[in-house]
XYZ file of C-alpha atoms in Angstrom:
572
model
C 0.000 0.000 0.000
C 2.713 2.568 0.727
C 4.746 1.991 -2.289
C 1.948 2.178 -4.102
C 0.730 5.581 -2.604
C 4.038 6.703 -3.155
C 3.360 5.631 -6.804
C 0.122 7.910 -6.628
C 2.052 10.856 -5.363
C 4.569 11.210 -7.883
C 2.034 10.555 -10.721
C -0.040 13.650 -8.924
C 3.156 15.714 -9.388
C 3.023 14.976 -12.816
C -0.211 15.714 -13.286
C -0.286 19.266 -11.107
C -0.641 21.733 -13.958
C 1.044 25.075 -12.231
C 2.184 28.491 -13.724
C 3.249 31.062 -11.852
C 5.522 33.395 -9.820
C 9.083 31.684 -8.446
C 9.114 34.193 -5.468
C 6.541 36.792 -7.138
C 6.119 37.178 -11.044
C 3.886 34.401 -12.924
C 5.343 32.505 -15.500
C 2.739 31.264 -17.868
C 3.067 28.175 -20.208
C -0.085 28.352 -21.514
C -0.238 31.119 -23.400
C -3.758 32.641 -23.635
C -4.680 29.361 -23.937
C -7.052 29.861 -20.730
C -8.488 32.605 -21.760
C -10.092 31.004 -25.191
C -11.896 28.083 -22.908
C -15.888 27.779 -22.845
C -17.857 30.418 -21.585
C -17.955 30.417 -17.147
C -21.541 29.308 -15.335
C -22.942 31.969 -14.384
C -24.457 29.634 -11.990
C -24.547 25.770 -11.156
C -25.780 23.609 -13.697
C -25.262 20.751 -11.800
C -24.490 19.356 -8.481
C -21.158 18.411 -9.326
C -20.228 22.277 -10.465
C -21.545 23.519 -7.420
C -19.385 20.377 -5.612
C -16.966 22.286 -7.036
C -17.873 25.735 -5.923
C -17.670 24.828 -2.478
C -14.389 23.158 -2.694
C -12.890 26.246 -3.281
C -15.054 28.168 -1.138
C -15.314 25.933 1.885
C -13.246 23.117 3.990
C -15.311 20.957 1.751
C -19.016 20.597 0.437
C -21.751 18.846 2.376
C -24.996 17.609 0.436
C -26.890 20.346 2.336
C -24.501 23.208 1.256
C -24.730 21.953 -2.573
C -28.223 21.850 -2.034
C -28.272 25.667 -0.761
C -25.480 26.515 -3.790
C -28.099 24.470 -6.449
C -31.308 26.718 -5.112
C -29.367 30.571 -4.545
C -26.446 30.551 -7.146
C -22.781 31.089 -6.932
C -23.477 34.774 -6.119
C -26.306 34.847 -3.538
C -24.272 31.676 -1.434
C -21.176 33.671 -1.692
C -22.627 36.697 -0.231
C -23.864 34.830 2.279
C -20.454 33.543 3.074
C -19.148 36.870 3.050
C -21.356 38.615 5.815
C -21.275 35.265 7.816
C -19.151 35.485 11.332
C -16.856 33.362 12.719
C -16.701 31.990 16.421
C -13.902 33.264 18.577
C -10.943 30.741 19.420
C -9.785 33.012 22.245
C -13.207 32.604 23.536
C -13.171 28.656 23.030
C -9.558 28.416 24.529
C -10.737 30.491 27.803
C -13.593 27.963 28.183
C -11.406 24.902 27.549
C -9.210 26.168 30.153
C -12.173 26.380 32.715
C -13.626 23.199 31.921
C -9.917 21.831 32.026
C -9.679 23.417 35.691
C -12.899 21.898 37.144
C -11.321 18.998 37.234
C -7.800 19.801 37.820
C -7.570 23.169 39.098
C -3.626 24.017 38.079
C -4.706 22.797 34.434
C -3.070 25.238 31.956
C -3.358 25.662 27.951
C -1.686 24.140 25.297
C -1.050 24.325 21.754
C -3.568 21.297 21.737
C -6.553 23.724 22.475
C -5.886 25.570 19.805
C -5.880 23.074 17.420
C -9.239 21.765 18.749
C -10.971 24.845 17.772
C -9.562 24.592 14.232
C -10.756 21.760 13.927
C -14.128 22.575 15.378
C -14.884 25.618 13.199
C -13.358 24.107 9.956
C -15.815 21.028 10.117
C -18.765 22.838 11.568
C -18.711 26.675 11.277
C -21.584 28.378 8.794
C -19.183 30.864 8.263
C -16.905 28.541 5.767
C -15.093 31.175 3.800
C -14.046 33.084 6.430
C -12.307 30.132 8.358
C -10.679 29.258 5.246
C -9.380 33.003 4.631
C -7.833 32.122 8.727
C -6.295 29.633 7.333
C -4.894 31.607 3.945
C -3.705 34.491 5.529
C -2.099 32.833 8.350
C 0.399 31.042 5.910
C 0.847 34.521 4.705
C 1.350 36.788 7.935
C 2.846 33.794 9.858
C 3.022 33.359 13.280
C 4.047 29.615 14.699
C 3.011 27.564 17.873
C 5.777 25.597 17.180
C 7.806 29.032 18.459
C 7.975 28.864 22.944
C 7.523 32.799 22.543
C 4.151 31.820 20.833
C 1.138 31.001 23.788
C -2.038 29.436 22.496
C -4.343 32.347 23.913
C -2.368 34.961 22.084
C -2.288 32.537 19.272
C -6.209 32.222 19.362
C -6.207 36.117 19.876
C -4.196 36.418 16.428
C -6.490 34.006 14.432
C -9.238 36.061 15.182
C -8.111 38.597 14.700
C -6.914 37.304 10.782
C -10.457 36.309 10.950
C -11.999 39.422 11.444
C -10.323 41.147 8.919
C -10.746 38.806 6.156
C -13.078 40.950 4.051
C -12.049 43.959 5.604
C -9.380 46.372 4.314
C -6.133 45.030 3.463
C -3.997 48.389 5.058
C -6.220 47.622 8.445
C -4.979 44.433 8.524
C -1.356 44.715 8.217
C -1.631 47.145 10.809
C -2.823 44.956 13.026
C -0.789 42.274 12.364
C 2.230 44.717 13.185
C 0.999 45.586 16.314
C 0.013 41.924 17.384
C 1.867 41.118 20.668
C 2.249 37.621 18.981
C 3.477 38.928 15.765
C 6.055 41.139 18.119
C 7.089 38.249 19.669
C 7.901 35.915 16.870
C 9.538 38.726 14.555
C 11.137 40.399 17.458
C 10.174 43.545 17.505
C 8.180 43.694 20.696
C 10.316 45.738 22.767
C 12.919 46.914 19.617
C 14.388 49.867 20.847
C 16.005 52.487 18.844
C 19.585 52.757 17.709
C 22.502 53.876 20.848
C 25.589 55.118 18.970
C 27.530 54.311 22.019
C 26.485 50.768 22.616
C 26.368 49.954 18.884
C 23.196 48.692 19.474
C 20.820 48.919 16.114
C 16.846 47.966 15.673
C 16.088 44.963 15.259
C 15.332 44.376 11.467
C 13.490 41.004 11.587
C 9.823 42.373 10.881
C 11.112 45.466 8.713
C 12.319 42.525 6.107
C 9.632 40.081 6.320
C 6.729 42.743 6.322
C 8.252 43.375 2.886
C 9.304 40.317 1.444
C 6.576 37.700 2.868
C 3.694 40.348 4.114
C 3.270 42.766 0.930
C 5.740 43.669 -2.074
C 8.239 40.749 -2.367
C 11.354 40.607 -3.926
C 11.153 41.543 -6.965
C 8.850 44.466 -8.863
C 5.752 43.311 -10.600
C 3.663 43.918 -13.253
C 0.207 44.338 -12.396
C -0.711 40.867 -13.807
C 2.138 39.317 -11.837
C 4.876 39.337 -14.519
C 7.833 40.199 -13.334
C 9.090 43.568 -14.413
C 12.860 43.673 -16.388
C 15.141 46.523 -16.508
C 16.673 47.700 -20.132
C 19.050 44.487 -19.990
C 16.407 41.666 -19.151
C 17.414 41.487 -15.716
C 14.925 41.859 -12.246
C 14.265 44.889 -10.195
C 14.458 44.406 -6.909
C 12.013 45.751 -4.349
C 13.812 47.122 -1.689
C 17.026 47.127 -0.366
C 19.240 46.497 2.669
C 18.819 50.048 3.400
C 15.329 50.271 2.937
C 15.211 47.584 5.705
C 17.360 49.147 8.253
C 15.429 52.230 8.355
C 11.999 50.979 7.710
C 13.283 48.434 11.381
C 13.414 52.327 12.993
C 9.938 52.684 12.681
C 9.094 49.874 14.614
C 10.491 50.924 17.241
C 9.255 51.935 20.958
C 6.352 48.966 20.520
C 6.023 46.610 23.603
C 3.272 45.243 26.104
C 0.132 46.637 26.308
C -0.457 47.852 29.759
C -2.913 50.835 31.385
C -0.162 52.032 33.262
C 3.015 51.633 31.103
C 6.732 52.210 32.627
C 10.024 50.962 31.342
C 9.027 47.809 33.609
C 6.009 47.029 31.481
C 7.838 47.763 28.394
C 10.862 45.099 29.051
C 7.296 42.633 30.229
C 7.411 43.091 33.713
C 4.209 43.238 35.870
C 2.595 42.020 32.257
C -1.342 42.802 31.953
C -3.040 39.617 32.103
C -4.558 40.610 28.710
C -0.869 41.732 27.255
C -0.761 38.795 24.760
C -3.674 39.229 23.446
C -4.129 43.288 23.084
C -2.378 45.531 20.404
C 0.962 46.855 21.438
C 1.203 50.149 22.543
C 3.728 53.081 22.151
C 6.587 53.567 24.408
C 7.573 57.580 23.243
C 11.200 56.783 24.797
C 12.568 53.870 22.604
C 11.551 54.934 20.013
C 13.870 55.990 16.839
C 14.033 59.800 16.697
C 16.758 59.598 13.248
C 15.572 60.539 9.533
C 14.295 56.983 8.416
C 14.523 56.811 4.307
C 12.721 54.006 3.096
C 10.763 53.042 -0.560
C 11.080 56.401 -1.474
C 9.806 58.157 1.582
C 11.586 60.067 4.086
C 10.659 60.697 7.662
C 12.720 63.692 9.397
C 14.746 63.630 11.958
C 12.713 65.186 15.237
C 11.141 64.654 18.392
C 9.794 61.131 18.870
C 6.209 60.404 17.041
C 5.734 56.725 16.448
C 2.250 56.722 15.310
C 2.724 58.869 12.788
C 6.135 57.317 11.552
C 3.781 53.758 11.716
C 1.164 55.320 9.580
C 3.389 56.751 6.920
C 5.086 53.498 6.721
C 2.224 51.087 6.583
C 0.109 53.802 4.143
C 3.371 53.606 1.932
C 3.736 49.592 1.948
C -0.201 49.629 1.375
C 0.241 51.721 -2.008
C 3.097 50.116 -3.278
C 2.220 49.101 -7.163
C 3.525 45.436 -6.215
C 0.693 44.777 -3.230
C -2.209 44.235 -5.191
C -0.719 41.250 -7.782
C 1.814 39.917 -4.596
C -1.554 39.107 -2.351
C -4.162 38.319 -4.974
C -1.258 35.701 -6.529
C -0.751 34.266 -2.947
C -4.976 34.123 -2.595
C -5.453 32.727 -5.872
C -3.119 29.820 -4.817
C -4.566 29.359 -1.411
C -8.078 28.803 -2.902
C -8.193 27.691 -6.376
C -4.661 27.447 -8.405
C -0.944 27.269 -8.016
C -0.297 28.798 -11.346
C -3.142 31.460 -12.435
C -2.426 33.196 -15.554
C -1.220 36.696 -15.564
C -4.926 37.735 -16.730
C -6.445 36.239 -13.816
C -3.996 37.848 -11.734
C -4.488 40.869 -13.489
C -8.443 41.394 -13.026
C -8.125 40.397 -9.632
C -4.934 43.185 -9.116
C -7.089 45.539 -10.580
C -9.805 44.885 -7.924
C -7.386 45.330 -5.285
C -6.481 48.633 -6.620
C -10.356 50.115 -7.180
C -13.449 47.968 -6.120
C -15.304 49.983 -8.140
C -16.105 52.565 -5.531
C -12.772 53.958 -5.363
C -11.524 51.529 -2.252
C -7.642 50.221 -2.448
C -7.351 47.046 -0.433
C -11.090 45.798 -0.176
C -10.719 42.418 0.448
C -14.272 41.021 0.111
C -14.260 42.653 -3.338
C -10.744 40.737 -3.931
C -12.090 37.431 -2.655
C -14.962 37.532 -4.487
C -13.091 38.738 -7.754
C -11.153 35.474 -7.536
C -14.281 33.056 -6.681
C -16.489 34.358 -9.473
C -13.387 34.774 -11.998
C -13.767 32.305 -15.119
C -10.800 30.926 -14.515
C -12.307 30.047 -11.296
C -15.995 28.713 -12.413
C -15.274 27.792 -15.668
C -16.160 23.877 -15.649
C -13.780 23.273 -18.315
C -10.705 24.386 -17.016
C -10.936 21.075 -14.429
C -10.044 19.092 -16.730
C -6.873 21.241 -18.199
C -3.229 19.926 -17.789
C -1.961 23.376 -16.828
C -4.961 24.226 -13.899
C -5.080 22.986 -10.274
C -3.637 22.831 -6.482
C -2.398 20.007 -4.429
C -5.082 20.317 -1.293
C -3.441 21.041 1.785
C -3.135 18.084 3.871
C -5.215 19.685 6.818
C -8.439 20.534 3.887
C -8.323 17.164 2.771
C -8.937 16.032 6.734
C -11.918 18.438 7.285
C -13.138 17.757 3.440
C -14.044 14.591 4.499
C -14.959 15.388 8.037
C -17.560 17.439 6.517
C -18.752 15.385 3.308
C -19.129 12.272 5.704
C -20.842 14.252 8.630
C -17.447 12.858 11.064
C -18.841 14.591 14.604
C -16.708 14.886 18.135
C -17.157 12.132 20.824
C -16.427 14.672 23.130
C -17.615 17.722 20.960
C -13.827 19.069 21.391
C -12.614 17.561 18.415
C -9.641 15.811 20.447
C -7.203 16.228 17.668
C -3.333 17.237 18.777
C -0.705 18.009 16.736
C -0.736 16.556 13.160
C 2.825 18.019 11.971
C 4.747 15.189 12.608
C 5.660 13.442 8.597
C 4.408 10.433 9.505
C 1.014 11.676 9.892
C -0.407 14.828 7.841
C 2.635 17.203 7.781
C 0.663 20.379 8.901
C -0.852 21.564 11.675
C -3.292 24.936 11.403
C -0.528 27.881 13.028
C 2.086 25.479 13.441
C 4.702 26.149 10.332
C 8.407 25.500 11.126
C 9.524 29.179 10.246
C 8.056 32.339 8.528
C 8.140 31.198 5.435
C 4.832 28.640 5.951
C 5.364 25.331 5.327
C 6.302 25.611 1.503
C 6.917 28.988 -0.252
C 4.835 30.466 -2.696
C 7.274 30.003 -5.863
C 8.301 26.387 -4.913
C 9.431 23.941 -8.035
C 9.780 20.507 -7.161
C 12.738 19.991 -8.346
C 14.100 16.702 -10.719
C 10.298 16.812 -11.926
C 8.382 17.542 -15.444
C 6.922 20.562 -13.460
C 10.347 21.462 -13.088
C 11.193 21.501 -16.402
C 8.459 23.453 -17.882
C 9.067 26.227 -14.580
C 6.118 25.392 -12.816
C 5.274 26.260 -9.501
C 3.203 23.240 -6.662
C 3.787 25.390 -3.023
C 2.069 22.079 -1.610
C 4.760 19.985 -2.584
C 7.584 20.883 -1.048
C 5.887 18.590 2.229
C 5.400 15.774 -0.117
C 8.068 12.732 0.139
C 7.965 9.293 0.712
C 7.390 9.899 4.399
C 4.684 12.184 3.959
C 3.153 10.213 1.588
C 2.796 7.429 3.507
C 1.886 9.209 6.737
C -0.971 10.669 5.183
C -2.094 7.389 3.669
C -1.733 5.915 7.021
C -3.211 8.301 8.834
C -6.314 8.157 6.655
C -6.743 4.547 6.578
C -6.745 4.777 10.661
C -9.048 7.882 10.681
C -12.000 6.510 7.903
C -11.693 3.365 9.935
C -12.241 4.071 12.969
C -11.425 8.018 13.304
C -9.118 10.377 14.140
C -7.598 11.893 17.547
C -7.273 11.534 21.188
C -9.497 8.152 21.551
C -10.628 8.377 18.578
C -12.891 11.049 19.193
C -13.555 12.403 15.386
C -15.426 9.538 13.699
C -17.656 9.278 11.123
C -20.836 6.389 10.657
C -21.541 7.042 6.898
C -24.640 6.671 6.990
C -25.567 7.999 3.962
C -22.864 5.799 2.040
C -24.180 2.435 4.147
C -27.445 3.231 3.190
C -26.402 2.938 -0.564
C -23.470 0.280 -0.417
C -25.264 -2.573 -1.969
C -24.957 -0.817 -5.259
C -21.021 0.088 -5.746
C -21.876 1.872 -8.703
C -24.070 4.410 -6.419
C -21.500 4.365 -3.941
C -18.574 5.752 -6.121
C -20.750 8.338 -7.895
C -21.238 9.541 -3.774
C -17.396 9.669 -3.922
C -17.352 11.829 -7.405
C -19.541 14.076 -6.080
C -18.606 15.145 -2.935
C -14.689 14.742 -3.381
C -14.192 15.045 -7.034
C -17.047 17.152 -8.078
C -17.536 15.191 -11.366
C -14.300 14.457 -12.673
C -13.340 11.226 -11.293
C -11.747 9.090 -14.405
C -13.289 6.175 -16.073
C -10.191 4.306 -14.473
C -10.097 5.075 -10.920
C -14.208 4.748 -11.322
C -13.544 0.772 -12.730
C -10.767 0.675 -9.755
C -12.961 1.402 -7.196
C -15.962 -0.596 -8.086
C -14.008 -3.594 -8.474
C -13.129 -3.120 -4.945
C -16.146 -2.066 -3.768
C -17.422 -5.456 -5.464
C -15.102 -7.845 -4.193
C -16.509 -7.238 -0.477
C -19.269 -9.103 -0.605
C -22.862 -8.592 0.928
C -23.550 -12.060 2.572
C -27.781 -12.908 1.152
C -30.134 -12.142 4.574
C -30.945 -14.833 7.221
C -32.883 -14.703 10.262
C -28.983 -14.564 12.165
C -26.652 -12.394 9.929
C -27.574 -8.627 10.090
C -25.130 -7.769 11.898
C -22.572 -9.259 9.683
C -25.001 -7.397 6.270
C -24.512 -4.294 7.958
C -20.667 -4.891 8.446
C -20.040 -5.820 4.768
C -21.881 -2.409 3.929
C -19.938 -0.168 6.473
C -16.680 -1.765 4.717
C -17.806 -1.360 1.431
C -18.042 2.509 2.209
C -14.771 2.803 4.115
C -12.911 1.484 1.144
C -14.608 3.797 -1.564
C -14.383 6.616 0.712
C -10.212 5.649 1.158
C -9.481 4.474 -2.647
C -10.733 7.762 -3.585
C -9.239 10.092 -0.867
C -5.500 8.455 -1.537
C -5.941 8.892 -5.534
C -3.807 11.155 -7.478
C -6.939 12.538 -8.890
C -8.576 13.849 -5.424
C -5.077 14.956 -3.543
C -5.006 17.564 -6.963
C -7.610 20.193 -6.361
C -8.824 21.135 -9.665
């Protein structure tokens, strides 16, 4: 079995059809050749489209939510989405920790609650867009509980707060990922203090660079379709430079603690706030940088100490940088529908970014919903195109079927602890082993055909014969008999049981819900062999037990064969 999923995995690289930006810039092999397809649904025409729809738009559709997709329209369901709220995971860690504490009153948190209410909202949360857009912009504006600096109410805190902003304003947002105590802490510049000629000391630069290079403009200067942009000799144009670092570090300076009362005690985390971790940070006049700071073409004088307004003037300037508007909608696009859109696609949705039609820069629910309703997006026909597609994310493909199987809690925590370990899914939600998320944007695996032809697959840069086989693994125990601490995340398929007697029926379940349609006439014949070979014993008067058995495995296997295919791990 492991060989052979290992078999599957490298045929999926193969079959990945990605275009798009090394580290920002899109690199398209397909010519137009998108752009001349069939004409985009305006709305479903089918369940399967709609199947479709939601994979995209959700952690993965439910009968009920094609159903609701079918009857309102892409539109009218994504509208819905976008005015739908979120539950709070600082709220659900504080009342994990009390319920933890009634039975063992020095009980404190771990990173484990936090992963229980991803888990919880992903499967079961109406508000399905927005906890995907958590999960988007949080490999984006990383922060990692795999960091000891990191603490799982501040990291709750900071996923709501990504949450809250999702269709909000893109220039609110960074702000308050700046100012996040747990964005401080894991870029260092909590508590940076400005420059001392005498002690040599100099701000620390760690945000300054990543703000830039991970958070906004990237490397290199775009086009606003995501092209890179070439000087008079062919070559790249860098972004910024070391300078532009060094003094953009001064403005985030004098930063630290929130506290009602500060004092230099507060500001070093002394007599902390018991909300400190979880509040904005707030301006210490003192430490902060009173030099000229020159950075991206702006200049703040030399002068008395003003923080705010050096903060403003450098996030305003960041926000209306020419390269913001194709960096994040190429980094969205990938995060919810392909790993290479064309420079067109990135183009329309750029130009969103930059006017939602009202005049707004940085409207993010017009962005989102640029890139959902775009025909590269909806158009059927592009499913089926060499050059289109994702790999899902091993943590979507958990909740996917969590969700198209109706898998509930035991406990109705959803007991699930760390998955990051290789041997099981390789991700865990806010766990990434450094800033740069657990694969970068522009990543070409190399000694491949993607390689050769430049393409990008961010997803597979986890994907190895230990991953591989960890995930296969992991799913065979978790369709069996579930997933987590006692296996508390289980599923009784009753909908699949009720059909198992026919495997034909069975596997069109599978099509639908996991491959929206396109499952091949091959892995179709595959699986209803299977399916087939368990056989349904006739009824007696003593064997219903053992009928019912027969019927639960026939489902288990379908739902498996077509989970560990090449043609469900690539989300097309």
């Amino acid at each position: 079995m492991i060989k052979s999923l290992r078999a599957c995995a490298l045929s999926a690289m193969l079959l990945v059809g990605l275009a798009s930006c090394g580290e920002g810039g899109a690199l398209s092999v397909f010519g137009d050749a998108r752009e001349r397809t069939t004409p985009v649904e305006n709305d479903p025409a089918t369940a399967e489209s709609a199947a479709r729809f939601l994979t995209q738009v959700t952690f993965g559709p439910t009968d009920n939510d094609i159903r609701t997709v079918l009857a309102k329209g892409y539109g009218a369901y994504l509208e819905g989405q976008l005015n739908a709220v979120s539950s709070s995971h600082m709220a659900y860690v504080d009342n994990r920790l009390a319920q933890m504490q009634l039975t063992n009153p020095t009980a404190t948190l771990s990173a484990n609650q936090f992963y229980e209410s991803y888990w919880l909202y992903a499967a079961t949360s109406q508000a399905q867009l927005r906890e995907r857009m958590k999960l988007a912009l949080s490999e984006i504006f990383v922060i990692s509980l795999l960091d000891n600096a990191i603490d799982t109410r501040g990291a709750a805190s900071y996923y709501d707060m990504l949450g809250t902003n999702a269709f909000g304003n893109y220039r609110t947002l960074l702000e308050q990922v700046a100012l996040h105590p747990m964005m401080g802490r894991y870029l260092t510049h909590l508590a940076n203090q400005r420059e001392d000629l005498a002690s040599g000391r100099k701000p620390d630069e760690n945000f300054a660079r990543e703000v830039l290079q991970l958070m906004s403009v990237g490397v290199y200067q775009l086009n606003a379709d995501g092209t890179l942009r070439r000087d008079g000799a062919g070559a790249t144009i860098p972004t910024y430079t070391s300078d532009d670092i060094s003094n953009l570090a001064k403005v985030f300076t004098g930063y630290s603690w929130y506290s009602p009362t500060p004092t230099n005690t507060t500001f070093n985390g002394g007599s902390r706030n018991v909300d400190a971790s979880v509040r904005p940070m707030i301006y210490y006049a003192n430490y902060h940088s009173i030099t000229a700071k020159t950075f991206l073409g702006v200049t703040l004088p030399a002068g008395a100490a003003n923080g705010p307004n050096d903060l403003g003037v450098a996030l305003d300037t960041i926000f209306n940088h020419p390269n913001v508007p194709p960096f994040m909608c190429q980094r969205l696009i990938q995060r919810l529908v392909t790993s290479n859109p064309t420079p067109g696609y990135v183009g329309r949705c750029s130009a969103v970014f930059s006017n939602n039609g009202a005049g707004v820069r940085g409207d993010l629910r017009a962005v989102v919903r640029a890139i959902l309703m775009d025909s590269e997006a909806r158009n059927q026909s592009l499913a089926s195109t060499p050059g289109y597609g994702k790999l899902r994310e091993p943590v979507i493909r958990v909740t996917n079927w969590m969700r198209a199987f109706g898998a509930t809690s035991v406990s109705g925590n959803y007991l699930i602890t760390s998955t990051s370990a290789n041997t099981s899914l390789g991700q865990s939600a806010l766990a990434s082993p450094s800033v740069f998320n657990f694969y970068r944007p522009g990543y070409i695996p190399p000694n491949t055909r993607l390689g050769a032809q430049g393409l990008t697959a961010p997803e597979f840069q986890i994907v190895d014969e230990v991953t591989v086989a960890g995930y296969a693994n992991t799913m065979q125990t978790a369709i069996g008999t579930g997933i987590g601490s006692g296996s508390d995340v289980r599923s009784a398929y009753t909908n699949e049981v009720a059909i198992a007697d026919d495997a034909n029926a069975l596997v069109n379940r599978m099509d639908l819900l996991l491959l929206y349609g396109q499952m091949s006439p091959s892995l179709r014949a595959r699986i209803v062999e299977s399916v087939n070979s368990v056989v349904i014993p006739a009824p007696t008067a003593n064997n219903a037990a053992t009928i019912a058995t027969a019927k639960l495995n026939r489902a288990k296997l379908a739902v498996y064969m077509t989970m560990v295919s090449p043609e469900y791990l690539v989300q097309r």
